[in-house]
Amino acid sequence: MSEKFVILADVTCDIDEEIRKFAGVENYLKGYIHFSDGRDFQTTLDWSNISRDEFYKILGGKKIQVTTAPPSPEEVYQAFKSCVEQGYKVLSMSISSKISSTYNVSCVAADKVRAEHPDCEIYCFDSYKMSGGFGLLTMYAHLMQRDGKSFHEIIDWLETNKHRVHQMGPIDDMIFIARRGKITMGKAILGNFAGVKPMGDCSPEGYVSVLAKVKGINKALDVTVRYVTQMASDPSNNYVIISHSDRESYAEKVKGMIENAIHPKKVFVTDVFCGCGANIGPGMVSVYFMGDPISEDLAAEKECINRILEASK
């Protein structure tokens, strides 16, 4: 008898319908979003509740405030319980615990189910990533399941490889960053005027750290591709995800550049949906890929991008 288990990632994995169909992703845990004009709905991996244009227009303005929340412990408990009572093991996958409470909510729910079903198997996985980085791990987990890998083989692979997922790409609009309190509005306005694009990779601690600031979107996209070219491991046997928050044309341009530069198995372009978009804001284009393990203090990553910038002078 084949092993019965389900993989449940949360909505912040930002994988669109194309990726979900490709990897066989059937279910995921939804969250919630609140608009200060009174609208509330579940966050999903599509634009069924609000259009992309309207959502990012709201985020780009300042009249309506937007906040998000994970599913409640009761909702996650019910999801886990339903799977367990049907005889399934559960692999729960969550956005980085450093930036969201979703992982902790899943752990609480899992403990509650275990108290009622001591023999059940539920594993709560902290991806240490968000958006496309989390999505890349989610896609690989489902592909491994489809290929017949066991529950524990997939868990071992995820824990071994989660710190090999890198990202690189620019933020095209610094105003939203300023509204989140990350920089002053004055710096944001000057940065936008000068065409400055912050670019970062994910730290071992599960945060995104800015590694460089590049002037001009075309140069930023070129630096992105050069970074991926130098940092990617065995690209011909790996997948790449490009996530964007209302910058589809830039994402498609980078896709073509990546395909020509490193020839990966397949490159996917996906939206940043409401769950992550409310915190990322408009203007992000980011490439997610597998490389060597992220170095301590991002030393190797900083050296790489500095080398690229020096060579491009």
PDB file of C-alpha atoms in Angstrom:
ATOM      1  CA  MET A   1       0.000   0.000   0.000  1.00  0.00           C
ATOM      2  CA  SER A   2       1.365   3.432  -0.950  1.00  0.00           C
ATOM      3  CA  GLU A   3       2.083   5.947   1.782  1.00  0.00           C
ATOM      4  CA  LYS A   4      -0.746   8.404   2.357  1.00  0.00           C
ATOM      5  CA  PHE A   5       0.261  11.967   3.122  1.00  0.00           C
ATOM      6  CA  VAL A   6      -0.748  15.488   2.194  1.00  0.00           C
ATOM      7  CA  ILE A   7       1.364  18.595   1.777  1.00  0.00           C
ATOM      8  CA  LEU A   8      -0.312  21.788   2.979  1.00  0.00           C
ATOM      9  CA  ALA A   9       1.520  25.043   2.303  1.00  0.00           C
ATOM     10  CA  ASP A  10       0.080  28.374   3.307  1.00  0.00           C
ATOM     11  CA  VAL A  11      -1.067  31.033   0.846  1.00  0.00           C
ATOM     12  CA  THR A  12       2.144  33.079   1.109  1.00  0.00           C
ATOM     13  CA  CYS A  13       3.916  30.588  -1.180  1.00  0.00           C
ATOM     14  CA  ASP A  14       2.629  32.727  -4.095  1.00  0.00           C
ATOM     15  CA  ILE A  15       2.407  29.959  -6.686  1.00  0.00           C
ATOM     16  CA  ASP A  16      -0.127  30.627  -9.416  1.00  0.00           C
ATOM     17  CA  GLU A  17      -2.393  28.187 -11.215  1.00  0.00           C
ATOM     18  CA  GLU A  18       0.259  27.247 -13.790  1.00  0.00           C
ATOM     19  CA  ILE A  19       2.740  26.189 -11.092  1.00  0.00           C
ATOM     20  CA  ARG A  20       0.064  24.436  -9.044  1.00  0.00           C
ATOM     21  CA  LYS A  21      -1.042  22.382 -12.045  1.00  0.00           C
ATOM     22  CA  PHE A  22       2.551  21.615 -13.008  1.00  0.00           C
ATOM     23  CA  ALA A  23       3.434  20.324  -9.525  1.00  0.00           C
ATOM     24  CA  GLY A  24       0.064  18.827  -8.625  1.00  0.00           C
ATOM     25  CA  VAL A  25      -0.764  21.249  -5.804  1.00  0.00           C
ATOM     26  CA  GLU A  26      -4.428  20.763  -4.944  1.00  0.00           C
ATOM     27  CA  ASN A  27      -4.843  22.398  -1.536  1.00  0.00           C
ATOM     28  CA  TYR A  28      -3.312  25.173   0.522  1.00  0.00           C
ATOM     29  CA  LEU A  29      -4.123  27.129   3.683  1.00  0.00           C
ATOM     30  CA  LYS A  30      -5.692  30.535   3.092  1.00  0.00           C
ATOM     31  CA  GLY A  31      -5.248  33.617   5.255  1.00  0.00           C
ATOM     32  CA  TYR A  32      -7.136  36.880   5.658  1.00  0.00           C
ATOM     33  CA  ILE A  33      -6.841  40.466   4.501  1.00  0.00           C
ATOM     34  CA  HIS A  34      -8.494  43.600   5.876  1.00  0.00           C
ATOM     35  CA  PHE A  35      -8.953  46.954   4.163  1.00  0.00           C
ATOM     36  CA  SER A  36      -9.640  50.036   6.264  1.00  0.00           C
ATOM     37  CA  ASP A  37     -12.624  50.844   4.021  1.00  0.00           C
ATOM     38  CA  GLY A  38     -14.376  47.846   5.595  1.00  0.00           C
ATOM     39  CA  ARG A  39     -13.647  45.078   3.113  1.00  0.00           C
ATOM     40  CA  ASP A  40     -12.468  41.714   4.457  1.00  0.00           C
ATOM     41  CA  PHE A  41     -11.877  38.460   2.598  1.00  0.00           C
ATOM     42  CA  GLN A  42      -9.661  35.398   2.437  1.00  0.00           C
ATOM     43  CA  THR A  43      -6.295  35.601   0.742  1.00  0.00           C
ATOM     44  CA  THR A  44      -6.068  33.176  -2.175  1.00  0.00           C
ATOM     45  CA  LEU A  45      -3.626  32.266  -4.917  1.00  0.00           C
ATOM     46  CA  ASP A  46      -5.623  34.119  -7.553  1.00  0.00           C
ATOM     47  CA  TRP A  47      -7.391  37.445  -8.076  1.00  0.00           C
ATOM     48  CA  SER A  48     -10.932  36.168  -7.495  1.00  0.00           C
ATOM     49  CA  ASN A  49     -11.660  38.596  -4.648  1.00  0.00           C
ATOM     50  CA  ILE A  50      -9.946  41.695  -6.012  1.00  0.00           C
ATOM     51  CA  SER A  51      -8.152  42.439  -9.277  1.00  0.00           C
ATOM     52  CA  ARG A  52      -4.392  42.811  -9.362  1.00  0.00           C
ATOM     53  CA  ASP A  53      -4.712  46.350 -10.715  1.00  0.00           C
ATOM     54  CA  GLU A  54      -7.075  47.469  -7.957  1.00  0.00           C
ATOM     55  CA  PHE A  55      -5.073  45.792  -5.206  1.00  0.00           C
ATOM     56  CA  TYR A  56      -1.769  47.368  -6.126  1.00  0.00           C
ATOM     57  CA  LYS A  57      -3.426  50.718  -6.834  1.00  0.00           C
ATOM     58  CA  ILE A  58      -4.709  50.674  -3.235  1.00  0.00           C
ATOM     59  CA  LEU A  59      -1.248  49.778  -1.914  1.00  0.00           C
ATOM     60  CA  GLY A  60       0.315  52.523  -4.002  1.00  0.00           C
ATOM     61  CA  GLY A  61      -2.019  55.118  -2.490  1.00  0.00           C
ATOM     62  CA  LYS A  62      -2.348  56.210   1.100  1.00  0.00           C
ATOM     63  CA  LYS A  63      -6.102  56.471   1.691  1.00  0.00           C
ATOM     64  CA  ILE A  64      -6.779  52.805   2.508  1.00  0.00           C
ATOM     65  CA  GLN A  65      -4.714  50.802   4.990  1.00  0.00           C
ATOM     66  CA  VAL A  66      -4.258  47.075   4.383  1.00  0.00           C
ATOM     67  CA  THR A  67      -3.401  44.389   6.944  1.00  0.00           C
ATOM     68  CA  THR A  68      -3.175  40.602   6.747  1.00  0.00           C
ATOM     69  CA  ALA A  69      -3.630  37.719   9.184  1.00  0.00           C
ATOM     70  CA  PRO A  70      -2.881  33.982   9.066  1.00  0.00           C
ATOM     71  CA  PRO A  71      -5.604  31.362   9.385  1.00  0.00           C
ATOM     72  CA  SER A  72      -6.749  30.865  12.956  1.00  0.00           C
ATOM     73  CA  PRO A  73      -5.417  27.978  15.065  1.00  0.00           C
ATOM     74  CA  GLU A  74      -8.942  26.479  14.936  1.00  0.00           C
ATOM     75  CA  GLU A  75      -9.011  26.568  11.132  1.00  0.00           C
ATOM     76  CA  VAL A  76      -5.597  24.923  10.860  1.00  0.00           C
ATOM     77  CA  TYR A  77      -6.577  22.398  13.533  1.00  0.00           C
ATOM     78  CA  GLN A  78      -9.688  21.444  11.545  1.00  0.00           C
ATOM     79  CA  ALA A  79      -7.664  21.096   8.336  1.00  0.00           C
ATOM     80  CA  PHE A  80      -5.069  18.866  10.017  1.00  0.00           C
ATOM     81  CA  LYS A  81      -7.724  16.867  11.874  1.00  0.00           C
ATOM     82  CA  SER A  82      -9.659  16.169   8.678  1.00  0.00           C
ATOM     83  CA  CYS A  83      -6.530  14.813   6.975  1.00  0.00           C
ATOM     84  CA  VAL A  84      -5.493  12.691   9.964  1.00  0.00           C
ATOM     85  CA  GLU A  85      -8.963  11.189  10.379  1.00  0.00           C
ATOM     86  CA  GLN A  86      -8.853  10.132   6.726  1.00  0.00           C
ATOM     87  CA  GLY A  87      -5.602   8.285   7.418  1.00  0.00           C
ATOM     88  CA  TYR A  88      -3.139  10.828   6.049  1.00  0.00           C
ATOM     89  CA  LYS A  89       0.144  12.087   7.412  1.00  0.00           C
ATOM     90  CA  VAL A  90       0.476  15.879   7.159  1.00  0.00           C
ATOM     91  CA  LEU A  91       3.425  17.957   5.996  1.00  0.00           C
ATOM     92  CA  SER A  92       2.596  21.567   6.848  1.00  0.00           C
ATOM     93  CA  MET A  93       4.741  24.202   5.105  1.00  0.00           C
ATOM     94  CA  SER A  94       4.851  27.784   6.357  1.00  0.00           C
ATOM     95  CA  ILE A  95       6.268  31.196   5.539  1.00  0.00           C
ATOM     96  CA  SER A  96       9.358  32.173   7.554  1.00  0.00           C
ATOM     97  CA  SER A  97       8.580  32.221  11.266  1.00  0.00           C
ATOM     98  CA  LYS A  98      10.722  35.361  11.512  1.00  0.00           C
ATOM     99  CA  ILE A  99       8.167  37.451   9.636  1.00  0.00           C
ATOM    100  CA  SER A 100       4.825  35.745  10.318  1.00  0.00           C
ATOM    101  CA  SER A 101       3.032  33.824  13.065  1.00  0.00           C
ATOM    102  CA  THR A 102       1.727  31.196  10.611  1.00  0.00           C
ATOM    103  CA  TYR A 103       4.349  28.588  11.563  1.00  0.00           C
ATOM    104  CA  ASN A 104       3.558  28.972  15.272  1.00  0.00           C
ATOM    105  CA  VAL A 105      -0.171  28.727  14.552  1.00  0.00           C
ATOM    106  CA  SER A 106       0.472  25.468  12.694  1.00  0.00           C
ATOM    107  CA  CYS A 107       2.516  24.075  15.581  1.00  0.00           C
ATOM    108  CA  VAL A 108      -0.274  24.854  18.058  1.00  0.00           C
ATOM    109  CA  ALA A 109      -2.845  23.214  15.790  1.00  0.00           C
ATOM    110  CA  ALA A 110      -0.636  20.156  15.266  1.00  0.00           C
ATOM    111  CA  ASP A 111      -0.182  19.688  19.019  1.00  0.00           C
ATOM    112  CA  LYS A 112      -3.946  19.790  19.496  1.00  0.00           C
ATOM    113  CA  VAL A 113      -4.486  17.076  16.868  1.00  0.00           C
ATOM    114  CA  ARG A 114      -1.677  14.949  18.321  1.00  0.00           C
ATOM    115  CA  ALA A 115      -3.325  15.108  21.747  1.00  0.00           C
ATOM    116  CA  GLU A 116      -6.436  13.518  20.235  1.00  0.00           C
ATOM    117  CA  HIS A 117      -4.625  11.179  17.820  1.00  0.00           C
ATOM    118  CA  PRO A 118      -1.299  10.185  19.447  1.00  0.00           C
ATOM    119  CA  ASP A 119      -0.296   7.932  16.561  1.00  0.00           C
ATOM    120  CA  CYS A 120      -0.720  10.568  13.843  1.00  0.00           C
ATOM    121  CA  GLU A 121       2.220  12.132  11.989  1.00  0.00           C
ATOM    122  CA  ILE A 122       2.208  15.894  11.439  1.00  0.00           C
ATOM    123  CA  TYR A 123       5.392  17.742  10.544  1.00  0.00           C
ATOM    124  CA  CYS A 124       5.450  21.555  10.644  1.00  0.00           C
ATOM    125  CA  PHE A 125       8.119  22.927   8.312  1.00  0.00           C
ATOM    126  CA  ASP A 126       9.452  26.470   8.673  1.00  0.00           C
ATOM    127  CA  SER A 127      10.601  27.477   5.186  1.00  0.00           C
ATOM    128  CA  TYR A 128      12.608  30.518   6.349  1.00  0.00           C
ATOM    129  CA  LYS A 129      11.349  32.051   3.087  1.00  0.00           C
ATOM    130  CA  MET A 130       8.400  34.006   1.739  1.00  0.00           C
ATOM    131  CA  SER A 131       6.684  34.441  -1.622  1.00  0.00           C
ATOM    132  CA  GLY A 132       8.576  32.804  -4.515  1.00  0.00           C
ATOM    133  CA  GLY A 133      11.309  31.327  -2.309  1.00  0.00           C
ATOM    134  CA  PHE A 134       8.704  29.543  -0.232  1.00  0.00           C
ATOM    135  CA  GLY A 135       6.888  28.712  -3.468  1.00  0.00           C
ATOM    136  CA  LEU A 136       9.973  27.072  -4.942  1.00  0.00           C
ATOM    137  CA  LEU A 137      10.283  24.759  -1.929  1.00  0.00           C
ATOM    138  CA  THR A 138       6.556  24.014  -2.106  1.00  0.00           C
ATOM    139  CA  MET A 139       6.818  23.110  -5.782  1.00  0.00           C
ATOM    140  CA  TYR A 140       9.795  20.805  -5.206  1.00  0.00           C
ATOM    141  CA  ALA A 141       8.013  19.052  -2.318  1.00  0.00           C
ATOM    142  CA  HIS A 142       4.978  18.290  -4.483  1.00  0.00           C
ATOM    143  CA  LEU A 143       7.123  17.154  -7.404  1.00  0.00           C
ATOM    144  CA  MET A 144       8.972  14.776  -5.090  1.00  0.00           C
ATOM    145  CA  GLN A 145       5.666  13.412  -3.822  1.00  0.00           C
ATOM    146  CA  ARG A 146       4.493  12.875  -7.388  1.00  0.00           C
ATOM    147  CA  ASP A 147       7.750  11.050  -8.118  1.00  0.00           C
ATOM    148  CA  GLY A 148       7.121   8.618  -5.254  1.00  0.00           C
ATOM    149  CA  LYS A 149       9.398  10.046  -2.556  1.00  0.00           C
ATOM    150  CA  SER A 150       8.335   9.206   0.973  1.00  0.00           C
ATOM    151  CA  PHE A 151       7.000  11.574   3.619  1.00  0.00           C
ATOM    152  CA  HIS A 152      10.299  11.565   5.508  1.00  0.00           C
ATOM    153  CA  GLU A 153      12.446  11.752   2.377  1.00  0.00           C
ATOM    154  CA  ILE A 154      10.690  14.984   1.428  1.00  0.00           C
ATOM    155  CA  ILE A 155      11.031  16.406   4.935  1.00  0.00           C
ATOM    156  CA  ASP A 156      14.755  15.566   4.989  1.00  0.00           C
ATOM    157  CA  TRP A 157      15.231  17.210   1.575  1.00  0.00           C
ATOM    158  CA  LEU A 158      13.385  20.365   2.656  1.00  0.00           C
ATOM    159  CA  GLU A 159      15.347  20.739   5.874  1.00  0.00           C
ATOM    160  CA  THR A 160      18.629  20.130   4.042  1.00  0.00           C
ATOM    161  CA  ASN A 161      17.921  22.469   1.145  1.00  0.00           C
ATOM    162  CA  LYS A 162      15.802  25.329   2.505  1.00  0.00           C
ATOM    163  CA  HIS A 163      18.883  27.502   3.007  1.00  0.00           C
ATOM    164  CA  ARG A 164      19.966  26.885  -0.586  1.00  0.00           C
ATOM    165  CA  VAL A 165      17.105  28.965  -1.970  1.00  0.00           C
ATOM    166  CA  HIS A 166      18.350  32.379  -3.066  1.00  0.00           C
ATOM    167  CA  GLN A 167      16.613  35.407  -4.462  1.00  0.00           C
ATOM    168  CA  MET A 168      17.645  38.506  -6.350  1.00  0.00           C
ATOM    169  CA  GLY A 169      15.827  41.379  -7.982  1.00  0.00           C
ATOM    170  CA  PRO A 170      14.912  45.045  -7.609  1.00  0.00           C
ATOM    171  CA  ILE A 171      12.195  46.994  -5.876  1.00  0.00           C
ATOM    172  CA  ASP A 172      10.987  49.485  -8.467  1.00  0.00           C
ATOM    173  CA  ASP A 173       9.042  51.784  -6.112  1.00  0.00           C
ATOM    174  CA  MET A 174      10.458  52.920  -2.764  1.00  0.00           C
ATOM    175  CA  ILE A 175       7.408  54.881  -1.604  1.00  0.00           C
ATOM    176  CA  PHE A 176       5.665  51.818  -0.180  1.00  0.00           C
ATOM    177  CA  ILE A 177       8.848  50.898   1.701  1.00  0.00           C
ATOM    178  CA  ALA A 178       8.805  54.337   3.286  1.00  0.00           C
ATOM    179  CA  ARG A 179       5.154  53.981   4.286  1.00  0.00           C
ATOM    180  CA  ARG A 180       6.072  50.757   6.079  1.00  0.00           C
ATOM    181  CA  GLY A 181       8.635  52.717   8.082  1.00  0.00           C
ATOM    182  CA  LYS A 182      11.709  51.020   6.581  1.00  0.00           C
ATOM    183  CA  ILE A 183      13.175  54.276   5.202  1.00  0.00           C
ATOM    184  CA  THR A 184      12.238  57.939   5.399  1.00  0.00           C
ATOM    185  CA  MET A 185       9.825  59.356   2.857  1.00  0.00           C
ATOM    186  CA  GLY A 186      12.477  61.860   1.834  1.00  0.00           C
ATOM    187  CA  LYS A 187      14.919  59.091   0.968  1.00  0.00           C
ATOM    188  CA  ALA A 188      12.170  57.252  -0.913  1.00  0.00           C
ATOM    189  CA  ILE A 189      11.273  60.279  -3.019  1.00  0.00           C
ATOM    190  CA  LEU A 190      14.924  61.021  -3.786  1.00  0.00           C
ATOM    191  CA  GLY A 191      15.570  57.355  -4.508  1.00  0.00           C
ATOM    192  CA  ASN A 192      12.653  57.153  -6.942  1.00  0.00           C
ATOM    193  CA  PHE A 193      13.752  60.389  -8.604  1.00  0.00           C
ATOM    194  CA  ALA A 194      17.295  59.057  -9.016  1.00  0.00           C
ATOM    195  CA  GLY A 195      16.056  55.650 -10.183  1.00  0.00           C
ATOM    196  CA  VAL A 196      17.612  53.781  -7.253  1.00  0.00           C
ATOM    197  CA  LYS A 197      16.563  50.113  -7.000  1.00  0.00           C
ATOM    198  CA  PRO A 198      17.299  48.199  -3.752  1.00  0.00           C
ATOM    199  CA  MET A 199      18.257  44.565  -4.386  1.00  0.00           C
ATOM    200  CA  GLY A 200      18.559  41.782  -1.836  1.00  0.00           C
ATOM    201  CA  ASP A 201      18.900  38.102  -0.991  1.00  0.00           C
ATOM    202  CA  CYS A 202      17.477  36.085   1.896  1.00  0.00           C
ATOM    203  CA  SER A 203      19.607  35.765   5.025  1.00  0.00           C
ATOM    204  CA  PRO A 204      20.126  32.480   6.911  1.00  0.00           C
ATOM    205  CA  GLU A 205      17.875  33.914   9.626  1.00  0.00           C
ATOM    206  CA  GLY A 206      14.869  34.136   7.276  1.00  0.00           C
ATOM    207  CA  TYR A 207      14.878  37.852   6.465  1.00  0.00           C
ATOM    208  CA  VAL A 208      15.513  39.643   3.170  1.00  0.00           C
ATOM    209  CA  SER A 209      18.636  41.814   3.361  1.00  0.00           C
ATOM    210  CA  VAL A 210      19.515  44.557   0.889  1.00  0.00           C
ATOM    211  CA  LEU A 211      22.871  43.790  -0.731  1.00  0.00           C
ATOM    212  CA  ALA A 212      23.071  46.654  -3.213  1.00  0.00           C
ATOM    213  CA  LYS A 213      21.310  49.687  -4.636  1.00  0.00           C
ATOM    214  CA  VAL A 214      21.448  49.977  -8.405  1.00  0.00           C
ATOM    215  CA  LYS A 215      20.468  52.963 -10.543  1.00  0.00           C
ATOM    216  CA  GLY A 216      18.027  52.255 -13.353  1.00  0.00           C
ATOM    217  CA  ILE A 217      15.682  49.337 -13.888  1.00  0.00           C
ATOM    218  CA  ASN A 218      17.527  47.979 -16.933  1.00  0.00           C
ATOM    219  CA  LYS A 219      20.818  47.836 -15.062  1.00  0.00           C
ATOM    220  CA  ALA A 220      19.039  46.306 -12.071  1.00  0.00           C
ATOM    221  CA  LEU A 221      17.603  43.535 -14.233  1.00  0.00           C
ATOM    222  CA  ASP A 222      20.999  42.935 -15.836  1.00  0.00           C
ATOM    223  CA  VAL A 223      22.661  42.703 -12.405  1.00  0.00           C
ATOM    224  CA  THR A 224      19.909  40.296 -11.317  1.00  0.00           C
ATOM    225  CA  VAL A 225      20.639  37.932 -14.193  1.00  0.00           C
ATOM    226  CA  ARG A 226      24.396  38.128 -13.641  1.00  0.00           C
ATOM    227  CA  TYR A 227      23.883  37.334  -9.952  1.00  0.00           C
ATOM    228  CA  VAL A 228      21.704  34.324 -10.748  1.00  0.00           C
ATOM    229  CA  THR A 229      24.233  33.150 -13.342  1.00  0.00           C
ATOM    230  CA  GLN A 230      27.053  33.205 -10.795  1.00  0.00           C
ATOM    231  CA  MET A 231      25.124  31.907  -7.768  1.00  0.00           C
ATOM    232  CA  ALA A 232      22.872  29.200  -9.249  1.00  0.00           C
ATOM    233  CA  SER A 233      23.787  25.538  -8.782  1.00  0.00           C
ATOM    234  CA  ASP A 234      23.282  23.018 -11.586  1.00  0.00           C
ATOM    235  CA  PRO A 235      20.655  25.191 -13.326  1.00  0.00           C
ATOM    236  CA  SER A 236      19.944  22.730 -16.135  1.00  0.00           C
ATOM    237  CA  ASN A 237      18.496  20.353 -13.529  1.00  0.00           C
ATOM    238  CA  ASN A 238      16.641  22.964 -11.520  1.00  0.00           C
ATOM    239  CA  TYR A 239      13.636  25.259 -11.733  1.00  0.00           C
ATOM    240  CA  VAL A 240      13.408  29.025 -11.373  1.00  0.00           C
ATOM    241  CA  ILE A 241      10.472  31.094 -10.146  1.00  0.00           C
ATOM    242  CA  ILE A 242      10.174  34.809 -10.912  1.00  0.00           C
ATOM    243  CA  SER A 243       7.675  36.647  -8.698  1.00  0.00           C
ATOM    244  CA  HIS A 244       6.467  40.166  -9.341  1.00  0.00           C
ATOM    245  CA  SER A 245       4.160  42.650  -7.672  1.00  0.00           C
ATOM    246  CA  ASP A 246       2.503  44.425 -10.598  1.00  0.00           C
ATOM    247  CA  ARG A 247       5.620  44.409 -12.791  1.00  0.00           C
ATOM    248  CA  GLU A 248       4.734  41.684 -15.288  1.00  0.00           C
ATOM    249  CA  SER A 249       6.632  43.182 -18.230  1.00  0.00           C
ATOM    250  CA  TYR A 250       9.872  43.299 -16.230  1.00  0.00           C
ATOM    251  CA  ALA A 251       9.296  39.748 -14.989  1.00  0.00           C
ATOM    252  CA  GLU A 252       8.802  38.458 -18.539  1.00  0.00           C
ATOM    253  CA  LYS A 253      11.922  40.291 -19.687  1.00  0.00           C
ATOM    254  CA  VAL A 254      13.976  38.697 -16.904  1.00  0.00           C
ATOM    255  CA  LYS A 255      12.502  35.295 -17.759  1.00  0.00           C
ATOM    256  CA  GLY A 256      13.895  35.519 -21.296  1.00  0.00           C
ATOM    257  CA  MET A 257      17.263  36.703 -20.009  1.00  0.00           C
ATOM    258  CA  ILE A 258      17.453  33.869 -17.445  1.00  0.00           C
ATOM    259  CA  GLU A 259      16.501  31.241 -20.020  1.00  0.00           C
ATOM    260  CA  ASN A 260      19.241  32.460 -22.359  1.00  0.00           C
ATOM    261  CA  ALA A 261      21.846  32.793 -19.605  1.00  0.00           C
ATOM    262  CA  ILE A 262      21.585  29.551 -17.605  1.00  0.00           C
ATOM    263  CA  HIS A 263      19.056  27.315 -19.435  1.00  0.00           C
ATOM    264  CA  PRO A 264      17.164  25.975 -16.394  1.00  0.00           C
ATOM    265  CA  LYS A 265      14.656  23.132 -16.663  1.00  0.00           C
ATOM    266  CA  LYS A 266      11.804  25.639 -16.626  1.00  0.00           C
ATOM    267  CA  VAL A 267      11.214  29.247 -15.590  1.00  0.00           C
ATOM    268  CA  PHE A 268       7.875  30.243 -14.088  1.00  0.00           C
ATOM    269  CA  VAL A 269       6.494  33.775 -13.745  1.00  0.00           C
ATOM    270  CA  THR A 270       3.939  34.267 -10.986  1.00  0.00           C
ATOM    271  CA  ASP A 271       2.181  37.138  -9.261  1.00  0.00           C
ATOM    272  CA  VAL A 272       2.761  38.171  -5.696  1.00  0.00           C
ATOM    273  CA  PHE A 273      -0.787  37.728  -4.404  1.00  0.00           C
ATOM    274  CA  CYS A 274      -2.547  39.535  -1.568  1.00  0.00           C
ATOM    275  CA  GLY A 275      -1.050  37.562   1.328  1.00  0.00           C
ATOM    276  CA  CYS A 276       2.524  38.697   0.616  1.00  0.00           C
ATOM    277  CA  GLY A 277       1.680  41.671  -1.572  1.00  0.00           C
ATOM    278  CA  ALA A 278       0.213  43.642   1.332  1.00  0.00           C
ATOM    279  CA  ASN A 279       3.657  43.610   2.951  1.00  0.00           C
ATOM    280  CA  ILE A 280       5.871  43.751  -0.146  1.00  0.00           C
ATOM    281  CA  GLY A 281       3.968  46.457  -2.011  1.00  0.00           C
ATOM    282  CA  PRO A 282       4.061  47.269  -5.725  1.00  0.00           C
ATOM    283  CA  GLY A 283       7.244  47.219  -7.766  1.00  0.00           C
ATOM    284  CA  MET A 284       9.076  44.002  -6.864  1.00  0.00           C
ATOM    285  CA  VAL A 285      10.639  41.659  -9.411  1.00  0.00           C
ATOM    286  CA  SER A 286      12.527  38.778  -7.799  1.00  0.00           C
ATOM    287  CA  VAL A 287      14.163  35.629  -9.139  1.00  0.00           C
ATOM    288  CA  TYR A 288      14.194  32.576  -6.850  1.00  0.00           C
ATOM    289  CA  PHE A 289      16.632  29.747  -7.515  1.00  0.00           C
ATOM    290  CA  MET A 290      18.766  27.022  -5.929  1.00  0.00           C
ATOM    291  CA  GLY A 291      22.411  27.734  -5.136  1.00  0.00           C
ATOM    292  CA  ASP A 292      25.023  26.937  -2.519  1.00  0.00           C
ATOM    293  CA  PRO A 293      23.908  27.276   1.112  1.00  0.00           C
ATOM    294  CA  ILE A 294      23.440  30.913   2.111  1.00  0.00           C
ATOM    295  CA  SER A 295      26.638  32.091   3.767  1.00  0.00           C
ATOM    296  CA  GLU A 296      26.953  33.513   7.264  1.00  0.00           C
ATOM    297  CA  ASP A 297      26.181  37.245   7.240  1.00  0.00           C
ATOM    298  CA  LEU A 298      25.606  36.867   3.474  1.00  0.00           C
ATOM    299  CA  ALA A 299      29.371  37.331   3.004  1.00  0.00           C
ATOM    300  CA  ALA A 300      29.598  35.306  -0.218  1.00  0.00           C
ATOM    301  CA  GLU A 301      26.470  36.911  -1.611  1.00  0.00           C
ATOM    302  CA  LYS A 302      27.749  40.436  -0.906  1.00  0.00           C
ATOM    303  CA  GLU A 303      31.084  39.582  -2.500  1.00  0.00           C
ATOM    304  CA  CYS A 304      29.316  38.285  -5.594  1.00  0.00           C
ATOM    305  CA  ILE A 305      27.118  41.323  -6.166  1.00  0.00           C
ATOM    306  CA  ASN A 306      29.953  43.734  -5.418  1.00  0.00           C
ATOM    307  CA  ARG A 307      32.083  41.934  -7.995  1.00  0.00           C
ATOM    308  CA  ILE A 308      29.263  42.255 -10.530  1.00  0.00           C
ATOM    309  CA  LEU A 309      28.794  45.952  -9.826  1.00  0.00           C
ATOM    310  CA  GLU A 310      32.527  46.605 -10.069  1.00  0.00           C
ATOM    311  CA  ALA A 311      32.723  44.847 -13.416  1.00  0.00           C
ATOM    312  CA  SER A 312      29.738  46.798 -14.768  1.00  0.00           C
ATOM    313  CA  LYS A 313      31.256  50.240 -14.097  1.00  0.00           C
TER     314      LYS A 313
END
